[in-house]
Coordinates of C-alpha atoms in Angstrom, one line a residue:
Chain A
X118 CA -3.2 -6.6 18.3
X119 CA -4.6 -9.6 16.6
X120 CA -5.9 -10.4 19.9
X121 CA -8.7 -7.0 20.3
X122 CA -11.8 -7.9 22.3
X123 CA -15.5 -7.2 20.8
X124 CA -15.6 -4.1 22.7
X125 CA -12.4 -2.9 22.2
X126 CA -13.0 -3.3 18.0
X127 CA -16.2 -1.6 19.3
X128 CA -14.0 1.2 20.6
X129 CA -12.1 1.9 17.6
X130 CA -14.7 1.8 15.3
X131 CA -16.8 4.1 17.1
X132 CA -13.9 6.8 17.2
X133 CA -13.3 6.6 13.3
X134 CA -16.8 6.8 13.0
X135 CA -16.3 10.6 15.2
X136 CA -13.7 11.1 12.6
X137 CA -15.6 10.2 9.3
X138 CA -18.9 11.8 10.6
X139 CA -17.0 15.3 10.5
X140 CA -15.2 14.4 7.3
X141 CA -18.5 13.8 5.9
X142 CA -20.3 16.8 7.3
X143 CA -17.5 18.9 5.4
X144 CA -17.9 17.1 2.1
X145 CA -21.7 17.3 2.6
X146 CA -21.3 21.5 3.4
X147 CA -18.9 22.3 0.3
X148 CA -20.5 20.5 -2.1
X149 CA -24.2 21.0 -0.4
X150 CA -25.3 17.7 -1.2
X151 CA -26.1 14.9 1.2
X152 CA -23.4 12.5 1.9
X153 CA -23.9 9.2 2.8
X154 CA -21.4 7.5 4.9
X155 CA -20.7 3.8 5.6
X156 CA -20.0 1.6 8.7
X157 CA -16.9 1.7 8.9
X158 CA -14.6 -1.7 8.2
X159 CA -11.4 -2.9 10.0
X160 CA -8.5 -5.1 8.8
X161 CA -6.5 -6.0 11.5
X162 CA -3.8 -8.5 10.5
X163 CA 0.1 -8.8 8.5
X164 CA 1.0 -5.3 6.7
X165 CA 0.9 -7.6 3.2
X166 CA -2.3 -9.1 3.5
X167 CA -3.8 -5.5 3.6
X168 CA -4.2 -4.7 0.0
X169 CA -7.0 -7.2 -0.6
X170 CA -8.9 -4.9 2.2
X171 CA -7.9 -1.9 0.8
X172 CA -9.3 -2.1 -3.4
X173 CA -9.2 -2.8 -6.6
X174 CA -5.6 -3.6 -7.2
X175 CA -5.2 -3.3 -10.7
X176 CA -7.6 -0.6 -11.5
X177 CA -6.2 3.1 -11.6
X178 CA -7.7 5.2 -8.5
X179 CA -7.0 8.2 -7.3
X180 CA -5.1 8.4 -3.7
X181 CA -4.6 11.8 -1.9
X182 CA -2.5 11.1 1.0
X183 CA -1.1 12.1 4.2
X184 CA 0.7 10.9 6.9
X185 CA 0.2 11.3 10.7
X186 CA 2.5 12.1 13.6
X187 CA 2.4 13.1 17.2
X188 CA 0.9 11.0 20.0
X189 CA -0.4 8.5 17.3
X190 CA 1.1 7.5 14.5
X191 CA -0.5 6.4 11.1
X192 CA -1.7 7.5 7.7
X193 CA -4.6 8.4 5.8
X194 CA -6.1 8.0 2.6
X195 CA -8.8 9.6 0.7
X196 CA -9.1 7.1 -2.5
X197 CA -11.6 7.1 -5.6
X198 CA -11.5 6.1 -8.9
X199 CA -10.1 8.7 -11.2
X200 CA -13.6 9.7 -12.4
X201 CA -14.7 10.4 -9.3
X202 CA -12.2 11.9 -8.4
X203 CA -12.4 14.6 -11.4
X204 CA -16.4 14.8 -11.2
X205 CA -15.8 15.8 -7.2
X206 CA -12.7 19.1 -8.5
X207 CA -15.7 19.7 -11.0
X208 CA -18.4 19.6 -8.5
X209 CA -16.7 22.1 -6.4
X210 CA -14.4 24.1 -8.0
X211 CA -17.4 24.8 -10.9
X212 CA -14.9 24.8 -13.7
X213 CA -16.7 22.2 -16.2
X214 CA -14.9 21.4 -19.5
X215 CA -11.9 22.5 -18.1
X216 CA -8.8 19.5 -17.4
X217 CA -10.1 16.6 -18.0
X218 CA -7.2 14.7 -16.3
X219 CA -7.2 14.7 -12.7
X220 CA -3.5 14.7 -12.4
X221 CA -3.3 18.0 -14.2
X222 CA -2.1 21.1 -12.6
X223 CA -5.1 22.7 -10.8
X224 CA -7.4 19.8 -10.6
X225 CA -4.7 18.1 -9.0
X226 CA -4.4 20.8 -6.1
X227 CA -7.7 21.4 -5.9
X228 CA -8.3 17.5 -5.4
X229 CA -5.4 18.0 -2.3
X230 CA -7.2 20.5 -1.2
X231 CA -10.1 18.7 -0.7
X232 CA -8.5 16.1 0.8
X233 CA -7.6 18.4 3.8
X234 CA -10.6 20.4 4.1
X235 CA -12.0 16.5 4.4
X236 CA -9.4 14.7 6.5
X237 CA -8.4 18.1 8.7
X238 CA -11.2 18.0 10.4
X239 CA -11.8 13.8 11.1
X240 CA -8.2 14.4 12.1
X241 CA -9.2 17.8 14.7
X242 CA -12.0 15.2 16.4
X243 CA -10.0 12.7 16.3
X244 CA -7.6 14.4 18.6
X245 CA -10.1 16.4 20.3
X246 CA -12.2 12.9 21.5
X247 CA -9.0 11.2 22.4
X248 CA -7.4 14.5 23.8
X249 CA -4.1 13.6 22.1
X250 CA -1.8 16.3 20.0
X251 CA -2.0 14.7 16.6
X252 CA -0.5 16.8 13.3
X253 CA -1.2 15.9 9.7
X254 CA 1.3 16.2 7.0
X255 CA 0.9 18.4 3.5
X256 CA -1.1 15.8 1.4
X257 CA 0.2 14.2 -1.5
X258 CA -1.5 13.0 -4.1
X259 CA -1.0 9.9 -6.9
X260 CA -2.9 8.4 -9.4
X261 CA -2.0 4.8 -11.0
X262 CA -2.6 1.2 -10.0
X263 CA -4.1 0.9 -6.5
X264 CA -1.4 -1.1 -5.3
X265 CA 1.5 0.5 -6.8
X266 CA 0.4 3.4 -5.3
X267 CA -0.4 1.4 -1.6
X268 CA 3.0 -0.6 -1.7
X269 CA 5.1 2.2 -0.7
X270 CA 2.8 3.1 2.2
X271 CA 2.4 -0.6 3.3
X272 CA 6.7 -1.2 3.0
X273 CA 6.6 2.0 5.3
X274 CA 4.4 0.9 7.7
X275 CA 6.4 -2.3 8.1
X276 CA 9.7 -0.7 8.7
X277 CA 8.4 -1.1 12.1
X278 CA 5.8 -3.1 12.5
X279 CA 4.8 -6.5 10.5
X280 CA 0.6 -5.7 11.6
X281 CA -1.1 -2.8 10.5
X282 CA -4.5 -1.8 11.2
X283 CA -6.6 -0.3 9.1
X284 CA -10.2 1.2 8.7
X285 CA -12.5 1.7 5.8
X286 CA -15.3 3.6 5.1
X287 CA -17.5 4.5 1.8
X288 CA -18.5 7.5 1.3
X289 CA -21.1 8.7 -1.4
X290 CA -22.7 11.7 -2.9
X291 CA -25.6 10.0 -4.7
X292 CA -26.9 12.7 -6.3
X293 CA -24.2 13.5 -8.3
X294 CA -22.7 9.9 -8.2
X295 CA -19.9 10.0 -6.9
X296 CA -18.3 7.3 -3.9
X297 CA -14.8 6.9 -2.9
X298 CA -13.4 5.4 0.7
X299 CA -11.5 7.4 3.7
X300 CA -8.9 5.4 4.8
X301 CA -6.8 5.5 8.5
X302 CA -4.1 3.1 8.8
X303 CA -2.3 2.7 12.5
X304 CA 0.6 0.6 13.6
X305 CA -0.7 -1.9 16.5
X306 CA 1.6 0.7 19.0
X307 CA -0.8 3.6 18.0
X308 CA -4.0 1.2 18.2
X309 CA -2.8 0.3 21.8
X310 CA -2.2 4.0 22.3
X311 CA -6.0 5.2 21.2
X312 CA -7.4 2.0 23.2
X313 CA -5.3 3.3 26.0
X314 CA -6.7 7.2 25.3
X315 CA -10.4 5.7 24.9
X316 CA -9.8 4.0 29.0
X317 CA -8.4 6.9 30.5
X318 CA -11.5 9.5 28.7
X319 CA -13.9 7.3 30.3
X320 CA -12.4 6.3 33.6
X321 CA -11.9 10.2 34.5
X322 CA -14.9 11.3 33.2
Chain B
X233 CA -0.1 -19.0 -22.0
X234 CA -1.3 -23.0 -20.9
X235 CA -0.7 -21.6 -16.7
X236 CA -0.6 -18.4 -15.4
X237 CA 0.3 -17.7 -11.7
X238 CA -0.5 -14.8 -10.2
X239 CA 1.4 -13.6 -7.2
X240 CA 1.3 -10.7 -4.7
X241 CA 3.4 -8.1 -2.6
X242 CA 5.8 -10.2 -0.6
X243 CA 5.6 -13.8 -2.5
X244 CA 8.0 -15.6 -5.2
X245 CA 6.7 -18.2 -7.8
X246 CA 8.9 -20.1 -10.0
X247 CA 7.7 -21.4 -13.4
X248 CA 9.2 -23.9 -15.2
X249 CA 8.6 -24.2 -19.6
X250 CA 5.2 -22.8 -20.8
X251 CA 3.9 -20.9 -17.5
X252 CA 3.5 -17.1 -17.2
X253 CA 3.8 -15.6 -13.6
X254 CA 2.1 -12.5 -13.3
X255 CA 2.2 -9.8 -10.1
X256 CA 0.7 -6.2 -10.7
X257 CA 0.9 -2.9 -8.8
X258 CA 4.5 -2.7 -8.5
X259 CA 5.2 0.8 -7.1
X260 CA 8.1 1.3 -4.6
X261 CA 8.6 -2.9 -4.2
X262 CA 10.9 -4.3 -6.4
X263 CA 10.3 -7.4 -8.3
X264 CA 13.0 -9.8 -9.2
X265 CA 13.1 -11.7 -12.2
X266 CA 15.6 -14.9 -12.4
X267 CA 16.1 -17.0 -15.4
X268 CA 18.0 -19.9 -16.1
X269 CA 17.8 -20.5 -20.8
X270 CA 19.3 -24.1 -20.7
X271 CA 16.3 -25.9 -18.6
X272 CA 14.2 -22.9 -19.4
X273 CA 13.3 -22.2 -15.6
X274 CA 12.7 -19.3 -13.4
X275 CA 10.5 -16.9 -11.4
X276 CA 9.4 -13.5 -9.9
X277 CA 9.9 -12.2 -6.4
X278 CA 7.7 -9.3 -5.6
X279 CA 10.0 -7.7 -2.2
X280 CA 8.7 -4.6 -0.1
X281 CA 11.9 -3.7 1.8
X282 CA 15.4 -4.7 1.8
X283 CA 16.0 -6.1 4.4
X284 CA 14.5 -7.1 7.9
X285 CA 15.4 -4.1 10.8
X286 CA 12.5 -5.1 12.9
X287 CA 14.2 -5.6 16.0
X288 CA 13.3 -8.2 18.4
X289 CA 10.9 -10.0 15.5
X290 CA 9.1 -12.0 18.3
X291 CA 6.8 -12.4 15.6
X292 CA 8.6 -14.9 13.9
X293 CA 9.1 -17.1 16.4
X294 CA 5.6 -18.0 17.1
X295 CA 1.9 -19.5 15.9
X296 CA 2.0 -16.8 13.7
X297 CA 4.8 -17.8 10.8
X298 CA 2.4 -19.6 8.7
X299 CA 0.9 -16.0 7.8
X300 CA 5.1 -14.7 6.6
X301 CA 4.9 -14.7 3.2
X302 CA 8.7 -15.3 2.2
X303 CA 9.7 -12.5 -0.1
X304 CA 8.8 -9.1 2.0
X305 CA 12.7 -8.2 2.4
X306 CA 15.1 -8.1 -0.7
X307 CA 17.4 -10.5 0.7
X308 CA 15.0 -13.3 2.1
X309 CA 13.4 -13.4 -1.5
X310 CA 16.2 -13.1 -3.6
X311 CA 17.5 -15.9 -1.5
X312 CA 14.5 -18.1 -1.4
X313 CA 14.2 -17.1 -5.1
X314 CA 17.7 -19.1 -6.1
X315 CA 16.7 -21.7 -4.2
X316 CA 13.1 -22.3 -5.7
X317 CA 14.7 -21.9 -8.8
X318 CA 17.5 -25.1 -7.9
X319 CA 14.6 -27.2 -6.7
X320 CA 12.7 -26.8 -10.0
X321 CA 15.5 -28.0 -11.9
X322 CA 17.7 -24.7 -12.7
X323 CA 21.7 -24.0 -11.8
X324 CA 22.8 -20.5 -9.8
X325 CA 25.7 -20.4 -12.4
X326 CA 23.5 -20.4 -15.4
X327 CA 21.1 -17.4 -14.1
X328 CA 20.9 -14.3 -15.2
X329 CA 18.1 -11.5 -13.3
X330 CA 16.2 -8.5 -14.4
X331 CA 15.2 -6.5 -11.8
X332 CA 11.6 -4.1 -12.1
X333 CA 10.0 -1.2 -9.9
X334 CA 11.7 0.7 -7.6
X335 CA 9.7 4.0 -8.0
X336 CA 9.0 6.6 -5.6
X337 CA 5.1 7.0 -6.2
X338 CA 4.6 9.9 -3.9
X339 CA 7.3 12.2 -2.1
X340 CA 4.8 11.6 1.4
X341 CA 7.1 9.0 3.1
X342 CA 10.8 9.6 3.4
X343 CA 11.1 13.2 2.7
X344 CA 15.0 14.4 2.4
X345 CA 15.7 10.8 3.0
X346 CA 16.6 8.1 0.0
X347 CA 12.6 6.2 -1.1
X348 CA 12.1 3.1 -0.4
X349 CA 12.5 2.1 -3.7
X350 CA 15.9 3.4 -4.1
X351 CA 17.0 1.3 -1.3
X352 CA 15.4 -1.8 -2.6
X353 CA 17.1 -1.8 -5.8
X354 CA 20.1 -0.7 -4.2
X355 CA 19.7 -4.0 -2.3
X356 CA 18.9 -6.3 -4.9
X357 CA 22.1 -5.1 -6.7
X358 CA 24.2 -5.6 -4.0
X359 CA 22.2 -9.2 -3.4
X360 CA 22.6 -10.5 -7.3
X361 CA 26.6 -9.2 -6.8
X362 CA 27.2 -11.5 -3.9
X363 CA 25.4 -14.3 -5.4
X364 CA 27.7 -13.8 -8.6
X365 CA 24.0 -13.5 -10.3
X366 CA 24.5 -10.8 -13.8
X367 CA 21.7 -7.9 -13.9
X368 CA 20.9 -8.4 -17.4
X369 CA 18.5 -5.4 -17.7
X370 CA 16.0 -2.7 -15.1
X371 CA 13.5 -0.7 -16.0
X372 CA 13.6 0.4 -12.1
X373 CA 12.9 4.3 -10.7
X374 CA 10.8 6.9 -11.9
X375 CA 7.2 7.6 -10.3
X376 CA 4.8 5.1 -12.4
X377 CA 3.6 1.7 -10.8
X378 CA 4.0 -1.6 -13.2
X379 CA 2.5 -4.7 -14.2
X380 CA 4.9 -7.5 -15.0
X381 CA 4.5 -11.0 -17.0
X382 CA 7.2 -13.6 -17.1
X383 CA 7.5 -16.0 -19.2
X384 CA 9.6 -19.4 -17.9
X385 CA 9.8 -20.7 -21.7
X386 CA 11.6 -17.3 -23.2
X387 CA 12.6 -15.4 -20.1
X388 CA 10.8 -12.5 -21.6
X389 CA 9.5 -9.6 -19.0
X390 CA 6.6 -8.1 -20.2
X391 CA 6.1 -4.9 -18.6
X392 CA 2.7 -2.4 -19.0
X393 CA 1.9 0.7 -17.0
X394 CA -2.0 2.7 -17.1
X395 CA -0.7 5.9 -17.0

């Protein structure tokens, strides 16, 4: 995996971007506000190295998470810092001066919530590009330092696989100044997988 | 503290007098903490899983060993750990180990199955046993992720949590 041409890093990015670009059309339509969206980033290299990549270690985010099964395997993360992460629940549930925790009751459903009207669809073209039957878990949500909440996601991922690659990309609702990343970690078997999906879309088509 | 080392997921350090090793964000990992009072050495070992069931591990074997970092699995570290500990000056009969983290931060991976972290503590226990190493005190389990300080001239764990 370590060993991905140009065009194939290419590749990938450009299919995340498919997957982003939707995530960010949702965001941009519930909260009707213009998102801005990164390039997307990609770590490719040993599962333990990947925190660096991934944030501020020490600083308390908030992660909603889920987990992702079917033809590809992987993960993905929705992650902003705990302010952020409250200001968006405020932003579109209208409830000011309600919780002012995120981790409380309804803001913390409503922040799960989000993450799958976000992530659902980047997921659906995900899966609709590569023509593969992918299938998102229930998302989960923590809030605490970065990497204590990454660990146990990175120890799963290398259960089975010492490499992991993941992609990055900011996301940001200037107006109402708010930013947090989207996150999709793959094992190199799912990468090879999507590479293979990518060949076979443009060698029939 | 005159030296403070700072270490992350899947590495050991061993201090030895005045030094403090630090390693943050410990959620499901479990760090190990080894002490030995009369020479007033010892270390952390910040482990991901407990052991190594990659089958095959071609990995390994090639170019690509300089990037392992030596204390991913329980075993390796606790293992590597004793011996850092020997070369620094410190005796396996005189140590005692604390052993931190453990947690299960979010119920996503594992589902009706045992955590992760449950399994690495389980590990360590069964690690420090064989090694005739006594588990002096845990503060393992439970859903928050930890900072930890150690400090080679008292042996002291200092342990904070932001939530």
């Amino acid at each position: 995996m370590a060993y991905l041409s140009e065009e194939e890093k290419d590749q990938l990015i450009e299919v995340i971007n498919i997957g982003v670009g939707n995530a960010s059309t949702a965001l941009s339509q519930m909260v009707n506000e213009q998102v801005t969206l990164s390039v997307p980033e990609m770590y490719a290299g040993p599962v333990e190295n990947a925190l660096d990549f991934i944030g501020e270690s020490e600083q308390v985010q908030t992660a909603v998470l889920f987990t992702v099964s079917g033809d590809i395997d992987g993960m993905m993360f929705l992650i902003f810092s705990s302010e952020d992460a409250l200001k968006l629940v405020q932003l579109v549930s209208k409830q000011y001066n309600q919780e002012k925790s995120i981790t409380k009751g309804s803001n913390e459903s409503a922040l799960k919530e989000i993450g799958n009207v976000l992530l659902g669809p980047a997921l659906g073209a995900l899966s609709h590009f590569l023509d593969a039957h992918i299938v998102q878990s229930v998302p989960e949500l923590a809030s605490d330092m970065l990497d204590s909440v990454i660990d146990e996601a990175l120890s799963e991922v290398l259960k089975s696989s010492k490499a992991a690659m993941i992609f990055k990309t900011e996301f940001s609702v200037k107006s109402k100044d708010i930013s947090g990343h989207f996150f999709f970690l793959f094992e190199p078997k799912a990468t090879d997988e999507i590479l293979k999906m990518i060949k076979e879309k443009y060698t029939t088509s | 503290m005159s030296n403070t080392v700072k270490i992350g997921i899947g590495e050991l350090a061993v201090g030895k007098g005045r030094e403090c090793i630090k390693t943050s964000g410990v959620g499901s990992c479990v760090v190990i903490a080894l002490y030995d009072p009369d020479v007033k050495v010892g270390g952390l070992a910040h482990a991901m899983l407990p052991t190594n069931k990659i089958s095959g591990d071609k990995e390994t074997k090639n170019k690509s060993v300089h990037l392992e970092k030596t204390a991913k699995y329980v075993d390796e570290a606790i293992r590597e750990l004793i011996l850092t500990v020997e070369k620094k000056g410190g005796k396996r009969e005189r140590l005692s180990a604390k052993l931190v983290g453990g947690a299960q931060m979010t119920p996503l991976f594992g589902g009706l199955k045992e955590s992760i972290g449950v399994e690495n503590v389980r590990e360590a226990r069964k690690q420090l046993k064989a090694y005739a190493i006594p588990l002096v005190n845990e503060d393992t389990g439970g859903s928050i992720g930890k900072l930890i300080e150690f400090y080679s001239d008292s042996g002291l764990l200092k342990i904070t949590s932001m939530i």
